[in-house]
Amino acid sequence: MTTDAPILTETVGRVGVITLNRPQQLNALNDALMDALGEALLGFDADAGIGAIVITGSAKAFAAGADIAAMADWTYMDVYRSEFVTRNWETIRRVRKPVIAAVAGFAMGGGCELALACDIVLAADTAKFALPEIKLAMMPGAGGTQRLPRVVGKAKAMDMCLSARTLDAAEADRYGLVSRVVTSERLRDEALALATTIAGFSLPALMAIKESVNRAYEGSLAEGIGFERRQLHARFASDDAHEGMKAFLEKRKPVFGHR
């Protein structure tokens, strides 16, 4: 892949790595980048040799929001007919494998929303999160007003959305917006280590857990409990689950076939 492509991809063991690659625009998220990101995500999701995916940016910016220069002259019918956001930003919701955001520098607007759409967020100590769309008389529209309250609560979400408040990494960690904070120098290594650990587990179990947690995140308790129970029962049809239990009893490391 050429270096002027909007994203770069690589494989590290069983981990697929996607690097946002518009450094001059601080990785502003335009249609070309989001199309390429969605294609890469679905490609890794379909690859039997991949167990987890990492999305990252540069040291300066994970992604500094949507590309305002591309949007400035659009009309309502332009965005309605083209299914703006829906057409390509939502692709990540179709990914069944765990997705980790490794965030350094700015995660503003759409960049923050992209991180929120991932399953785990690792933040460098340089990371900054904000939803500043109100400054442009706009609003978060790639899930920010929906995912953020579920993560940090209504009051804090209102504060961020209505005042454009920026959170540093430590405050984002206290809010529960990120999973953990690491030094900027260690971000890539820590993200790869975490993804490698996750990818080493049984893929069917990982997918079942991700889907079950998302049921809790998006639905009612009763529905989630019922779904979780069915997924638990389904583990007993999995070769990996039987291998895992036998390996535990035999005091050896399990060998998963991802079946």
Tab-separated table of N, CA, C and O in Angstrom, residues 124-178:
chain	number	residue	atom	x	y	z
A	124	ALA	N	-2.911	6.997	25.181
A	124	ALA	CA	-1.614	7.498	25.598
A	124	ALA	C	-1.831	8.646	26.566
A	124	ALA	O	-2.900	9.279	26.580
A	125	ASP	N	-0.833	8.950	27.367
A	125	ASP	CA	-0.982	10.051	28.321
A	125	ASP	C	-1.080	11.411	27.631
A	125	ASP	O	-1.385	12.419	28.267
A	126	THR	N	-0.880	11.433	26.315
A	126	THR	CA	-1.022	12.662	25.529
A	126	THR	C	-2.413	12.823	24.928
A	126	THR	O	-2.697	13.839	24.286
A	127	ALA	N	-3.278	11.842	25.105
A	127	ALA	CA	-4.573	11.850	24.424
A	127	ALA	C	-5.489	12.951	24.954
A	127	ALA	O	-5.487	13.260	26.157
A	128	LYS	N	-6.272	13.507	24.042
A	128	LYS	CA	-7.276	14.511	24.399
A	128	LYS	C	-8.555	14.185	23.647
A	128	LYS	O	-8.534	13.968	22.431
A	129	PHE	N	-9.670	14.170	24.384
A	129	PHE	CA	-10.962	13.782	23.824
A	129	PHE	C	-11.943	14.947	23.919
A	129	PHE	O	-12.042	15.596	24.964
A	130	ALA	N	-12.690	15.183	22.845
A	130	ALA	CA	-13.697	16.245	22.882
A	130	ALA	C	-14.715	16.020	21.774
A	130	ALA	O	-14.431	15.373	20.754
A	131	LEU	N	-15.900	16.565	21.983
A	131	LEU	CA	-16.944	16.633	20.965
A	131	LEU	C	-17.278	18.114	20.772
A	131	LEU	O	-18.235	18.630	21.356
A	132	PRO	N	-16.500	18.817	19.952
A	132	PRO	CA	-16.615	20.278	19.854
A	132	PRO	C	-17.549	20.775	18.751
A	132	PRO	O	-17.500	21.948	18.377
A	133	GLU	N	-18.428	19.917	18.242
A	133	GLU	CA	-19.268	20.298	17.108
A	133	GLU	C	-20.129	21.527	17.392
A	133	GLU	O	-20.453	22.286	16.477
A	134	ILE	N	-20.490	21.749	18.665
A	134	ILE	CA	-21.331	22.893	19.005
A	134	ILE	C	-20.677	24.204	18.579
A	134	ILE	O	-21.368	25.192	18.277
A	135	LYS	N	-19.358	24.248	18.535
A	135	LYS	CA	-18.642	25.472	18.130
A	135	LYS	C	-18.947	25.852	16.691
A	135	LYS	O	-18.771	27.012	16.294
A	136	LEU	N	-19.391	24.874	15.885
A	136	LEU	CA	-19.715	25.107	14.473
A	136	LEU	C	-21.229	25.132	14.249
A	136	LEU	O	-21.681	25.054	13.113
A	137	ALA	N	-21.984	25.240	15.344
A	137	ALA	CA	-23.448	25.141	15.266
A	137	ALA	C	-23.872	23.792	14.694
A	137	ALA	O	-24.920	23.659	14.066
A	138	MET	N	-23.046	22.776	14.936
A	138	MET	CA	-23.342	21.407	14.521
A	138	MET	C	-23.512	20.554	15.765
A	138	MET	O	-23.561	21.074	16.886
A	139	MET	N	-23.583	19.261	15.580
A	139	MET	CA	-23.727	18.340	16.708
A	139	MET	C	-23.021	17.033	16.386
A	139	MET	O	-22.797	16.709	15.221
A	140	PRO	N	-22.640	16.270	17.425
A	140	PRO	CA	-22.098	14.938	17.166
A	140	PRO	C	-23.151	14.098	16.439
A	140	PRO	O	-24.310	14.053	16.867
A	141	GLY	N	-22.756	13.450	15.355
A	141	GLY	CA	-23.740	12.703	14.581
A	141	GLY	C	-23.279	11.330	14.151
A	141	GLY	O	-23.934	10.678	13.346
A	142	ALA	N	-22.152	10.863	14.670
A	142	ALA	CA	-21.676	9.517	14.370
A	142	ALA	C	-21.750	8.658	15.628
A	142	ALA	O	-20.858	7.863	15.926
A	143	GLY	N	-22.821	8.859	16.383
A	143	GLY	CA	-23.057	8.066	17.582
A	143	GLY	C	-22.654	8.739	18.873
A	143	GLY	O	-22.878	8.188	19.955
A	144	GLY	N	-22.076	9.934	18.806
A	144	GLY	CA	-21.555	10.567	20.012
A	144	GLY	C	-22.598	10.858	21.072
A	144	GLY	O	-22.360	10.624	22.259
A	145	THR	N	-23.760	11.369	20.664
A	145	THR	CA	-24.792	11.685	21.657
A	145	THR	C	-25.448	10.433	22.223
A	145	THR	O	-26.147	10.515	23.232
A	146	GLN	N	-25.223	9.285	21.603
A	146	GLN	CA	-25.818	8.036	22.069
A	146	GLN	C	-24.833	7.178	22.850
A	146	GLN	O	-25.162	6.632	23.902
A	147	ARG	N	-23.621	7.042	22.342
A	147	ARG	CA	-22.633	6.200	23.026
A	147	ARG	C	-22.053	6.891	24.262
A	147	ARG	O	-21.829	6.248	25.282
A	148	LEU	N	-21.794	8.197	24.157
A	148	LEU	CA	-21.129	8.878	25.271
A	148	LEU	C	-21.935	8.812	26.566
A	148	LEU	O	-21.361	8.498	27.621
A	149	PRO	N	-23.255	9.092	26.573
A	149	PRO	CA	-24.003	8.984	27.841
A	149	PRO	C	-23.988	7.574	28.419
A	149	PRO	O	-23.992	7.409	29.641
A	150	ARG	N	-23.958	6.568	27.560
A	150	ARG	CA	-23.908	5.193	28.047
A	150	ARG	C	-22.587	4.891	28.728
A	150	ARG	O	-22.510	4.019	29.581
A	151	VAL	N	-21.543	5.620	28.328
A	151	VAL	CA	-20.207	5.389	28.867
A	151	VAL	C	-19.948	6.233	30.112
A	151	VAL	O	-19.461	5.732	31.133
A	152	VAL	N	-20.257	7.525	30.056
A	152	VAL	CA	-19.854	8.438	31.134
A	152	VAL	C	-21.034	8.978	31.935
A	152	VAL	O	-20.828	9.669	32.940
A	153	GLY	N	-22.273	8.668	31.524
A	153	GLY	CA	-23.446	9.194	32.214
A	153	GLY	C	-23.965	10.469	31.560
A	153	GLY	O	-23.251	11.155	30.821
A	154	LYS	N	-25.223	10.807	31.866
A	154	LYS	CA	-25.882	11.934	31.208
A	154	LYS	C	-25.201	13.262	31.516
A	154	LYS	O	-24.955	14.069	30.611
A	155	ALA	N	-24.900	13.536	32.781
A	155	ALA	CA	-24.394	14.851	33.158
A	155	ALA	C	-23.065	15.159	32.481
A	155	ALA	O	-22.862	16.254	31.922
A	156	LYS	N	-22.150	14.204	32.514
A	156	LYS	CA	-20.847	14.428	31.900
A	156	LYS	C	-20.959	14.502	30.379
A	156	LYS	O	-20.248	15.280	29.724
A	157	ALA	N	-21.839	13.683	29.793
A	157	ALA	CA	-22.036	13.736	28.344
A	157	ALA	C	-22.611	15.086	27.928
A	157	ALA	O	-22.188	15.681	26.929
A	158	MET	N	-23.581	15.583	28.684
A	158	MET	CA	-24.147	16.904	28.392
A	158	MET	C	-23.065	17.977	28.481
A	158	MET	O	-22.985	18.873	27.634
A	159	ASP	N	-22.234	17.903	29.491
A	159	ASP	CA	-21.153	18.868	29.665
A	159	ASP	C	-20.238	18.862	28.442
A	159	ASP	O	-19.918	19.921	27.872
A	160	MET	N	-19.811	17.691	28.010
A	160	MET	CA	-18.906	17.614	26.867
A	160	MET	C	-19.568	18.083	25.570
A	160	MET	O	-18.952	18.810	24.784
A	161	CYS	N	-20.808	17.678	25.347
A	161	CYS	CA	-21.480	18.017	24.089
A	161	CYS	C	-21.915	19.476	24.023
A	161	CYS	O	-21.862	20.099	22.959
A	162	LEU	N	-22.357	20.035	25.149
A	162	LEU	CA	-22.902	21.391	25.143
A	162	LEU	C	-21.840	22.462	25.334
A	162	LEU	O	-22.018	23.608	24.898
A	163	SER	N	-20.725	22.137	25.975
A	163	SER	CA	-19.694	23.147	26.226
A	163	SER	C	-18.411	22.904	25.441
A	163	SER	O	-17.493	23.722	25.493
A	164	ALA	N	-18.342	21.796	24.701
A	164	ALA	CA	-17.150	21.430	23.934
A	164	ALA	C	-15.942	21.193	24.833
A	164	ALA	O	-14.798	21.380	24.428
A	165	ARG	N	-16.185	20.767	26.046
A	165	ARG	CA	-15.102	20.539	27.000
A	165	ARG	C	-14.160	19.438	26.524
A	165	ARG	O	-14.595	18.405	26.010
A	166	THR	N	-12.872	19.674	26.688
A	166	THR	CA	-11.857	18.695	26.322
A	166	THR	C	-11.396	17.939	27.563
A	166	THR	O	-11.119	18.540	28.600
A	167	LEU	N	-11.305	16.616	27.440
A	167	LEU	CA	-10.798	15.772	28.521
A	167	LEU	C	-9.384	15.337	28.197
A	167	LEU	O	-9.100	14.912	27.073
A	168	ASP	N	-8.483	15.439	29.173
A	168	ASP	CA	-7.172	14.823	28.993
A	168	ASP	C	-7.286	13.335	29.309
A	168	ASP	O	-8.342	12.843	29.709
A	169	ALA	N	-6.199	12.616	29.124
A	169	ALA	CA	-6.240	11.163	29.276
A	169	ALA	C	-6.639	10.742	30.681
A	169	ALA	O	-7.425	9.799	30.866
A	170	ALA	N	-6.109	11.435	31.687
A	170	ALA	CA	-6.406	11.061	33.074
A	170	ALA	C	-7.881	11.255	33.383
A	170	ALA	O	-8.510	10.409	34.039
A	171	GLU	N	-8.452	12.354	32.929
A	171	GLU	CA	-9.866	12.601	33.199
A	171	GLU	C	-10.745	11.641	32.394
A	171	GLU	O	-11.752	11.146	32.904
A	172	ALA	N	-10.351	11.360	31.158
A	172	ALA	CA	-11.096	10.385	30.358
A	172	ALA	C	-11.088	9.020	31.031
A	172	ALA	O	-12.077	8.284	30.999
A	173	ASP	N	-9.982	8.688	31.665
A	173	ASP	CA	-9.885	7.429	32.403
A	173	ASP	C	-10.832	7.440	33.604
A	173	ASP	O	-11.556	6.469	33.845
A	174	ARG	N	-10.858	8.536	34.347
A	174	ARG	CA	-11.768	8.628	35.495
A	174	ARG	C	-13.225	8.562	35.060
A	174	ARG	O	-14.062	7.983	35.762
A	175	TYR	N	-13.524	9.130	33.933
A	175	TYR	CA	-14.899	9.129	33.417
A	175	TYR	C	-15.325	7.742	32.931
A	175	TYR	O	-16.511	7.478	32.774
A	176	GLY	N	-14.368	6.889	32.642
A	176	GLY	CA	-14.690	5.586	32.065
A	176	GLY	C	-14.735	5.595	30.557
A	176	GLY	O	-15.180	4.629	29.932
A	177	LEU	N	-14.265	6.682	29.937
A	177	LEU	CA	-14.269	6.774	28.485
A	177	LEU	C	-13.181	5.892	27.881
A	177	LEU	O	-13.330	5.406	26.765
A	178	VAL	N	-12.072	5.697	28.618
A	178	VAL	CA	-10.995	4.840	28.127
A	178	VAL	C	-10.816	3.649	29.056
A	178	VAL	O	-11.216	3.676	30.220
